[in-house]
mmCIF file with all atom_site columns, C-alpha atoms in Angstrom:
data_model
loop_
_atom_site.group_PDB
_atom_site.id
_atom_site.type_symbol
_atom_site.label_atom_id
_atom_site.label_alt_id
_atom_site.label_comp_id
_atom_site.label_asym_id
_atom_site.label_entity_id
_atom_site.label_seq_id
_atom_site.pdbx_PDB_ins_code
_atom_site.Cartn_x
_atom_site.Cartn_y
_atom_site.Cartn_z
_atom_site.occupancy
_atom_site.B_iso_or_equiv
_atom_site.pdbx_formal_charge
_atom_site.auth_seq_id
_atom_site.auth_comp_id
_atom_site.auth_asym_id
_atom_site.auth_atom_id
_atom_site.pdbx_PDB_model_num
ATOM 1   C CA . UNK A 1 1   ? -1.256  15.104  23.475 1.00 0.00 ? 1   UNK A CA 1
ATOM 2   C CA . UNK A 1 2   ? 0.788   12.679  21.508 1.00 0.00 ? 2   UNK A CA 1
ATOM 3   C CA . UNK A 1 3   ? 4.159   13.151  19.839 1.00 0.00 ? 3   UNK A CA 1
ATOM 4   C CA . UNK A 1 4   ? 5.469   10.285  17.304 1.00 0.00 ? 4   UNK A CA 1
ATOM 5   C CA . UNK A 1 5   ? 9.270   10.627  15.407 1.00 0.00 ? 5   UNK A CA 1
ATOM 6   C CA . UNK A 1 6   ? 11.307  8.213   12.807 1.00 0.00 ? 6   UNK A CA 1
ATOM 7   C CA . UNK A 1 7   ? 14.562  8.291   13.698 1.00 0.00 ? 7   UNK A CA 1
ATOM 8   C CA . UNK A 1 8   ? 15.977  6.959   9.693  1.00 0.00 ? 8   UNK A CA 1
ATOM 9   C CA . UNK A 1 9   ? 14.024  4.629   8.062  1.00 0.00 ? 9   UNK A CA 1
ATOM 10  C CA . UNK A 1 10  ? 14.289  1.427   10.426 1.00 0.00 ? 10  UNK A CA 1
ATOM 11  C CA . UNK A 1 11  ? 13.343  3.119   13.694 1.00 0.00 ? 11  UNK A CA 1
ATOM 12  C CA . UNK A 1 12  ? 10.491  5.285   15.262 1.00 0.00 ? 12  UNK A CA 1
ATOM 13  C CA . UNK A 1 13  ? 9.121   6.282   18.765 1.00 0.00 ? 13  UNK A CA 1
ATOM 14  C CA . UNK A 1 14  ? 6.086   7.778   20.147 1.00 0.00 ? 14  UNK A CA 1
ATOM 15  C CA . UNK A 1 15  ? 4.946   9.424   23.838 1.00 0.00 ? 15  UNK A CA 1
ATOM 16  C CA . UNK A 1 16  ? 1.303   10.021  24.751 1.00 0.00 ? 16  UNK A CA 1
ATOM 17  C CA . UNK A 1 17  ? -0.204  11.877  28.004 1.00 0.00 ? 17  UNK A CA 1
ATOM 18  C CA . UNK A 1 18  ? -3.760  11.375  28.640 1.00 0.00 ? 18  UNK A CA 1
ATOM 19  C CA . UNK A 1 19  ? -5.705  12.847  30.808 1.00 0.00 ? 19  UNK A CA 1
ATOM 20  C CA . UNK A 1 20  ? -9.080  10.703  31.775 1.00 0.00 ? 20  UNK A CA 1
ATOM 21  C CA . UNK A 1 21  ? -11.858 11.988  33.859 1.00 0.00 ? 21  UNK A CA 1
ATOM 22  C CA . UNK A 1 22  ? -14.867 10.319  35.774 1.00 0.00 ? 22  UNK A CA 1
ATOM 23  C CA . UNK A 1 23  ? -18.062 12.503  36.385 1.00 0.00 ? 23  UNK A CA 1
ATOM 24  C CA . UNK A 1 24  ? -21.323 11.146  38.402 1.00 0.00 ? 24  UNK A CA 1
ATOM 25  C CA . UNK A 1 25  ? -23.782 13.299  39.266 1.00 0.00 ? 25  UNK A CA 1
ATOM 26  C CA . UNK A 1 26  ? -24.161 13.807  43.052 1.00 0.00 ? 26  UNK A CA 1
ATOM 27  C CA . UNK A 1 27  ? -20.796 12.467  43.445 1.00 0.00 ? 27  UNK A CA 1
ATOM 28  C CA . UNK A 1 28  ? -18.591 15.008  41.640 1.00 0.00 ? 28  UNK A CA 1
ATOM 29  C CA . UNK A 1 29  ? -15.412 14.273  39.764 1.00 0.00 ? 29  UNK A CA 1
ATOM 30  C CA . UNK A 1 30  ? -12.203 12.878  39.452 1.00 0.00 ? 30  UNK A CA 1
ATOM 31  C CA . UNK A 1 31  ? -9.357  12.893  37.162 1.00 0.00 ? 31  UNK A CA 1
ATOM 32  C CA . UNK A 1 32  ? -6.012  11.436  36.498 1.00 0.00 ? 32  UNK A CA 1
ATOM 33  C CA . UNK A 1 33  ? -2.877  11.307  34.535 1.00 0.00 ? 33  UNK A CA 1
ATOM 34  C CA . UNK A 1 34  ? -1.428  8.920   32.451 1.00 0.00 ? 34  UNK A CA 1
ATOM 35  C CA . UNK A 1 35  ? 1.298   8.424   29.949 1.00 0.00 ? 35  UNK A CA 1
ATOM 36  C CA . UNK A 1 36  ? 2.106   6.099   26.973 1.00 0.00 ? 36  UNK A CA 1
ATOM 37  C CA . UNK A 1 37  ? 4.712   5.007   24.915 1.00 0.00 ? 37  UNK A CA 1
ATOM 38  C CA . UNK A 1 38  ? 6.196   2.556   21.835 1.00 0.00 ? 38  UNK A CA 1
ATOM 39  C CA . UNK A 1 39  ? 8.640   1.843   19.739 1.00 0.00 ? 39  UNK A CA 1
ATOM 40  C CA . UNK A 1 40  ? 8.666   0.309   16.493 1.00 0.00 ? 40  UNK A CA 1
ATOM 41  C CA . UNK A 1 41  ? 11.729  -1.168  14.326 1.00 0.00 ? 41  UNK A CA 1
ATOM 42  C CA . UNK A 1 42  ? 12.163  -2.345  10.838 1.00 0.00 ? 42  UNK A CA 1
ATOM 43  C CA . UNK A 1 43  ? 13.710  -5.759  10.722 1.00 0.00 ? 43  UNK A CA 1
ATOM 44  C CA . UNK A 1 44  ? 13.714  -7.082  7.695  1.00 0.00 ? 44  UNK A CA 1
ATOM 45  C CA . UNK A 1 45  ? 11.988  -5.097  4.818  1.00 0.00 ? 45  UNK A CA 1
ATOM 46  C CA . UNK A 1 46  ? 8.944   -7.737  5.848  1.00 0.00 ? 46  UNK A CA 1
ATOM 47  C CA . UNK A 1 47  ? 9.357   -7.732  9.192  1.00 0.00 ? 47  UNK A CA 1
ATOM 48  C CA . UNK A 1 48  ? 8.674   -5.093  11.728 1.00 0.00 ? 48  UNK A CA 1
ATOM 49  C CA . UNK A 1 49  ? 8.691   -5.758  15.447 1.00 0.00 ? 49  UNK A CA 1
ATOM 50  C CA . UNK A 1 50  ? 7.097   -3.236  18.010 1.00 0.00 ? 50  UNK A CA 1
ATOM 51  C CA . UNK A 1 51  ? 6.330   -2.494  21.443 1.00 0.00 ? 51  UNK A CA 1
ATOM 52  C CA . UNK A 1 52  ? 3.739   -0.343  23.376 1.00 0.00 ? 52  UNK A CA 1
ATOM 53  C CA . UNK A 1 53  ? 3.448   0.394   27.052 1.00 0.00 ? 53  UNK A CA 1
ATOM 54  C CA . UNK A 1 54  ? 0.277   1.823   28.538 1.00 0.00 ? 54  UNK A CA 1
ATOM 55  C CA . UNK A 1 55  ? 0.623   3.284   31.619 1.00 0.00 ? 55  UNK A CA 1
ATOM 56  C CA . UNK A 1 56  ? 3.808   2.336   32.564 1.00 0.00 ? 56  UNK A CA 1
ATOM 57  C CA . UNK A 1 57  ? 3.621   4.731   36.205 1.00 0.00 ? 57  UNK A CA 1
ATOM 58  C CA . UNK A 1 58  ? 0.489   2.781   37.551 1.00 0.00 ? 58  UNK A CA 1
ATOM 59  C CA . UNK A 1 59  ? -1.502  6.581   37.556 1.00 0.00 ? 59  UNK A CA 1
ATOM 60  C CA . UNK A 1 60  ? -5.022  5.614   39.591 1.00 0.00 ? 60  UNK A CA 1
ATOM 61  C CA . UNK A 1 61  ? -7.660  7.710   40.392 1.00 0.00 ? 61  UNK A CA 1
ATOM 62  C CA . UNK A 1 62  ? -6.677  7.538   43.687 1.00 0.00 ? 62  UNK A CA 1
ATOM 63  C CA . UNK A 1 63  ? -9.284  5.462   46.353 1.00 0.00 ? 63  UNK A CA 1
ATOM 64  C CA . UNK A 1 64  ? -12.477 6.656   45.414 1.00 0.00 ? 64  UNK A CA 1
ATOM 65  C CA . UNK A 1 65  ? -13.097 4.049   41.838 1.00 0.00 ? 65  UNK A CA 1
ATOM 66  C CA . UNK A 1 66  ? -12.485 0.396   41.500 1.00 0.00 ? 66  UNK A CA 1
ATOM 67  C CA . UNK A 1 67  ? -11.481 0.621   38.402 1.00 0.00 ? 67  UNK A CA 1
ATOM 68  C CA . UNK A 1 68  ? -8.221  1.577   38.585 1.00 0.00 ? 68  UNK A CA 1
ATOM 69  C CA . UNK A 1 69  ? -6.129  2.602   34.776 1.00 0.00 ? 69  UNK A CA 1
ATOM 70  C CA . UNK A 1 70  ? -5.167  -0.283  34.201 1.00 0.00 ? 70  UNK A CA 1
ATOM 71  C CA . UNK A 1 71  ? -0.863  -0.657  33.303 1.00 0.00 ? 71  UNK A CA 1
ATOM 72  C CA . UNK A 1 72  ? -0.719  -2.616  29.695 1.00 0.00 ? 72  UNK A CA 1
ATOM 73  C CA . UNK A 1 73  ? 2.485   -3.639  27.937 1.00 0.00 ? 73  UNK A CA 1
ATOM 74  C CA . UNK A 1 74  ? 2.322   -5.122  24.039 1.00 0.00 ? 74  UNK A CA 1
ATOM 75  C CA . UNK A 1 75  ? 4.316   -6.298  21.794 1.00 0.00 ? 75  UNK A CA 1
ATOM 76  C CA . UNK A 1 76  ? 3.710   -7.243  17.938 1.00 0.00 ? 76  UNK A CA 1
ATOM 77  C CA . UNK A 1 77  ? 4.982   -8.268  15.006 1.00 0.00 ? 77  UNK A CA 1
ATOM 78  C CA . UNK A 1 78  ? 3.806   -6.868  11.478 1.00 0.00 ? 78  UNK A CA 1
ATOM 79  C CA . UNK A 1 79  ? 5.094   -9.537  8.529  1.00 0.00 ? 79  UNK A CA 1
ATOM 80  C CA . UNK A 1 80  ? 4.422   -8.953  5.008  1.00 0.00 ? 80  UNK A CA 1
ATOM 81  C CA . UNK A 1 81  ? 3.658   -12.091 2.185  1.00 0.00 ? 81  UNK A CA 1
ATOM 82  C CA . UNK A 1 82  ? 3.188   -9.348  -0.663 1.00 0.00 ? 82  UNK A CA 1
ATOM 83  C CA . UNK A 1 83  ? 2.584   -5.975  -1.733 1.00 0.00 ? 83  UNK A CA 1
ATOM 84  C CA . UNK A 1 84  ? -1.226  -7.131  -0.643 1.00 0.00 ? 84  UNK A CA 1
ATOM 85  C CA . UNK A 1 85  ? -1.202  -9.741  1.855  1.00 0.00 ? 85  UNK A CA 1
ATOM 86  C CA . UNK A 1 86  ? 0.298   -9.797  5.269  1.00 0.00 ? 86  UNK A CA 1
ATOM 87  C CA . UNK A 1 87  ? 0.199   -11.278 9.202  1.00 0.00 ? 87  UNK A CA 1
ATOM 88  C CA . UNK A 1 88  ? 0.163   -9.234  12.187 1.00 0.00 ? 88  UNK A CA 1
ATOM 89  C CA . UNK A 1 89  ? 0.218   -10.925 15.466 1.00 0.00 ? 89  UNK A CA 1
ATOM 90  C CA . UNK A 1 90  ? 0.033   -9.409  19.165 1.00 0.00 ? 90  UNK A CA 1
ATOM 91  C CA . UNK A 1 91  ? 0.510   -10.213 22.899 1.00 0.00 ? 91  UNK A CA 1
ATOM 92  C CA . UNK A 1 92  ? -1.023  -8.042  25.319 1.00 0.00 ? 92  UNK A CA 1
ATOM 93  C CA . UNK A 1 93  ? -0.362  -8.484  29.415 1.00 0.00 ? 93  UNK A CA 1
ATOM 94  C CA . UNK A 1 94  ? -2.743  -6.263  31.721 1.00 0.00 ? 94  UNK A CA 1
ATOM 95  C CA . UNK A 1 95  ? -1.280  -6.263  35.403 1.00 0.00 ? 95  UNK A CA 1
ATOM 96  C CA . UNK A 1 96  ? -3.544  -8.644  37.336 1.00 0.00 ? 96  UNK A CA 1
ATOM 97  C CA . UNK A 1 97  ? -4.991  -10.057 34.593 1.00 0.00 ? 97  UNK A CA 1
ATOM 98  C CA . UNK A 1 98  ? -3.943  -12.880 31.821 1.00 0.00 ? 98  UNK A CA 1
ATOM 99  C CA . UNK A 1 99  ? -2.324  -12.443 28.658 1.00 0.00 ? 99  UNK A CA 1
ATOM 100 C CA . UNK A 1 100 ? -4.737  -11.933 25.568 1.00 0.00 ? 100 UNK A CA 1
ATOM 101 C CA . UNK A 1 101 ? -2.922  -13.347 21.781 1.00 0.00 ? 101 UNK A CA 1
ATOM 102 C CA . UNK A 1 102 ? -4.158  -12.067 19.235 1.00 0.00 ? 102 UNK A CA 1
ATOM 103 C CA . UNK A 1 103 ? -3.128  -12.800 15.473 1.00 0.00 ? 103 UNK A CA 1
ATOM 104 C CA . UNK A 1 104 ? -4.728  -11.826 12.130 1.00 0.00 ? 104 UNK A CA 1
ATOM 105 C CA . UNK A 1 105 ? -4.103  -12.200 8.472  1.00 0.00 ? 105 UNK A CA 1
ATOM 106 C CA . UNK A 1 106 ? -5.319  -10.046 5.098  1.00 0.00 ? 106 UNK A CA 1
ATOM 107 C CA . UNK A 1 107 ? -5.596  -11.536 2.021  1.00 0.00 ? 107 UNK A CA 1
ATOM 108 C CA . UNK A 1 108 ? -5.699  -9.144  -1.253 1.00 0.00 ? 108 UNK A CA 1
ATOM 109 C CA . UNK A 1 109 ? -7.877  -10.555 -3.440 1.00 0.00 ? 109 UNK A CA 1
ATOM 110 C CA . UNK A 1 110 ? -7.449  -7.675  -6.111 1.00 0.00 ? 110 UNK A CA 1
ATOM 111 C CA . UNK A 1 111 ? -6.010  -4.555  -5.968 1.00 0.00 ? 111 UNK A CA 1
ATOM 112 C CA . UNK A 1 112 ? -8.848  -2.292  -4.067 1.00 0.00 ? 112 UNK A CA 1
ATOM 113 C CA . UNK A 1 113 ? -10.381 -5.483  -2.390 1.00 0.00 ? 113 UNK A CA 1
ATOM 114 C CA . UNK A 1 114 ? -9.109  -7.688  0.737  1.00 0.00 ? 114 UNK A CA 1
ATOM 115 C CA . UNK A 1 115 ? -10.171 -10.059 3.077  1.00 0.00 ? 115 UNK A CA 1
ATOM 116 C CA . UNK A 1 116 ? -9.352  -10.235 7.080  1.00 0.00 ? 116 UNK A CA 1
ATOM 117 C CA . UNK A 1 117 ? -9.591  -12.680 9.402  1.00 0.00 ? 117 UNK A CA 1
ATOM 118 C CA . UNK A 1 118 ? -8.513  -13.505 13.016 1.00 0.00 ? 118 UNK A CA 1
ATOM 119 C CA . UNK A 1 119 ? -8.181  -14.622 16.385 1.00 0.00 ? 119 UNK A CA 1
ATOM 120 C CA . UNK A 1 120 ? -8.066  -13.336 20.081 1.00 0.00 ? 120 UNK A CA 1
ATOM 121 C CA . UNK A 1 121 ? -7.709  -15.650 23.800 1.00 0.00 ? 121 UNK A CA 1
ATOM 122 C CA . UNK A 1 122 ? -9.053  -14.617 26.757 1.00 0.00 ? 122 UNK A CA 1
ATOM 123 C CA . UNK A 1 123 ? -11.816 -14.798 25.893 1.00 0.00 ? 123 UNK A CA 1
ATOM 124 C CA . UNK A 1 124 ? -11.979 -16.750 22.888 1.00 0.00 ? 124 UNK A CA 1
ATOM 125 C CA . UNK A 1 125 ? -12.899 -14.464 20.108 1.00 0.00 ? 125 UNK A CA 1
ATOM 126 C CA . UNK A 1 126 ? -13.039 -14.643 16.255 1.00 0.00 ? 126 UNK A CA 1
ATOM 127 C CA . UNK A 1 127 ? -12.830 -11.596 13.323 1.00 0.00 ? 127 UNK A CA 1
ATOM 128 C CA . UNK A 1 128 ? -13.693 -11.558 9.991  1.00 0.00 ? 128 UNK A CA 1
ATOM 129 C CA . UNK A 1 129 ? -14.074 -8.531  7.168  1.00 0.00 ? 129 UNK A CA 1
ATOM 130 C CA . UNK A 1 130 ? -13.394 -6.840  4.005  1.00 0.00 ? 130 UNK A CA 1
ATOM 131 C CA . UNK A 1 131 ? -12.512 -4.321  2.819  1.00 0.00 ? 131 UNK A CA 1
ATOM 132 C CA . UNK A 1 132 ? -12.668 -1.772  -0.367 1.00 0.00 ? 132 UNK A CA 1
ATOM 133 C CA . UNK A 1 133 ? -9.987  0.687   -0.938 1.00 0.00 ? 133 UNK A CA 1
ATOM 134 C CA . UNK A 1 134 ? -9.491  3.976   -3.812 1.00 0.00 ? 134 UNK A CA 1
ATOM 135 C CA . UNK A 1 135 ? -7.373  6.200   -3.640 1.00 0.00 ? 135 UNK A CA 1
ATOM 136 C CA . UNK A 1 136 ? -9.806  8.384   -1.862 1.00 0.00 ? 136 UNK A CA 1
ATOM 137 C CA . UNK A 1 137 ? -12.504 6.180   -0.333 1.00 0.00 ? 137 UNK A CA 1
ATOM 138 C CA . UNK A 1 138 ? -12.474 3.668   2.151  1.00 0.00 ? 138 UNK A CA 1
ATOM 139 C CA . UNK A 1 139 ? -15.017 0.883   3.081  1.00 0.00 ? 139 UNK A CA 1
ATOM 140 C CA . UNK A 1 140 ? -14.325 -1.440  5.607  1.00 0.00 ? 140 UNK A CA 1
ATOM 141 C CA . UNK A 1 141 ? -16.507 -3.816  6.463  1.00 0.00 ? 141 UNK A CA 1
ATOM 142 C CA . UNK A 1 142 ? -16.200 -7.055  9.473  1.00 0.00 ? 142 UNK A CA 1
ATOM 143 C CA . UNK A 1 143 ? -17.396 -8.744  12.295 1.00 0.00 ? 143 UNK A CA 1
ATOM 144 C CA . UNK A 1 144 ? -16.123 -10.596 16.044 1.00 0.00 ? 144 UNK A CA 1
ATOM 145 C CA . UNK A 1 145 ? -17.541 -13.130 17.249 1.00 0.00 ? 145 UNK A CA 1
ATOM 146 C CA . UNK A 1 146 ? -17.309 -13.607 21.305 1.00 0.00 ? 146 UNK A CA 1
ATOM 147 C CA . UNK A 1 147 ? -19.075 -16.043 23.251 1.00 0.00 ? 147 UNK A CA 1
ATOM 148 C CA . UNK A 1 148 ? -20.804 -13.666 25.733 1.00 0.00 ? 148 UNK A CA 1
ATOM 149 C CA . UNK A 1 149 ? -21.687 -11.067 23.615 1.00 0.00 ? 149 UNK A CA 1
ATOM 150 C CA . UNK A 1 150 ? -22.505 -12.361 20.684 1.00 0.00 ? 150 UNK A CA 1
ATOM 151 C CA . UNK A 1 151 ? -22.281 -11.413 16.772 1.00 0.00 ? 151 UNK A CA 1
ATOM 152 C CA . UNK A 1 152 ? -20.494 -7.443  16.865 1.00 0.00 ? 152 UNK A CA 1
ATOM 153 C CA . UNK A 1 153 ? -20.721 -5.542  13.470 1.00 0.00 ? 153 UNK A CA 1
ATOM 154 C CA . UNK A 1 154 ? -18.805 -2.683  12.282 1.00 0.00 ? 154 UNK A CA 1
ATOM 155 C CA . UNK A 1 155 ? -18.328 -0.192  9.496  1.00 0.00 ? 155 UNK A CA 1
ATOM 156 C CA . UNK A 1 156 ? -15.828 2.341   8.571  1.00 0.00 ? 156 UNK A CA 1
ATOM 157 C CA . UNK A 1 157 ? -16.313 4.484   5.840  1.00 0.00 ? 157 UNK A CA 1
ATOM 158 C CA . UNK A 1 158 ? -13.714 6.990   4.609  1.00 0.00 ? 158 UNK A CA 1
ATOM 159 C CA . UNK A 1 159 ? -13.179 9.429   2.409  1.00 0.00 ? 159 UNK A CA 1
ATOM 160 C CA . UNK A 1 160 ? -10.099 11.786  1.061  1.00 0.00 ? 160 UNK A CA 1
ATOM 161 C CA . UNK A 1 161 ? -10.043 15.384  -0.103 1.00 0.00 ? 161 UNK A CA 1
#
C-alpha cells in the first residue's frame, strides 16, 4: 500500500507499507511488516534531489531466518542538461554493507531515441541501453555487465491505450 503527495511545485513525498512473507514446504510460513518513505525537492528547474529510506524500523522475520529485511538509506539527484539529456546519481547504504555509488547518463539522439550508460560500485558493474519512445509506445533494451554473474540483458515493452 503506497501513498504519495505533491506539496506545491517543488516538493513531494511518499510513504509505503510492505507485507513480506516466506513460505517453505514442511517448515511453515513467516511474515513481517515494513515501511518506506521518500522525499523529493526541486532545487532548481534542472536539479532534483531525493532521499529514500527502506525499513527504518529494522523490521525482521524474527529469529527463524538468517536473511533479515535490510534497512537501506538512499540519496540521489537528477540533473537535466537539456530537454532530452540528463544525468542521475545515487548513493545507497544498507546497514552492515558497504555503500554503493550509482551514476548514469541518458542522451537523446533524436526525438524518439535515447542512449543510456552507467556504472555502479560494490561490486563494479557497467550498464548500457537504448530506448525508443513515442506517444503511445515504449521499448527499452539494456544490459548489465557483472564480474561474477556476467552479462545480463533486459528488455521492456509498453503500450499506452
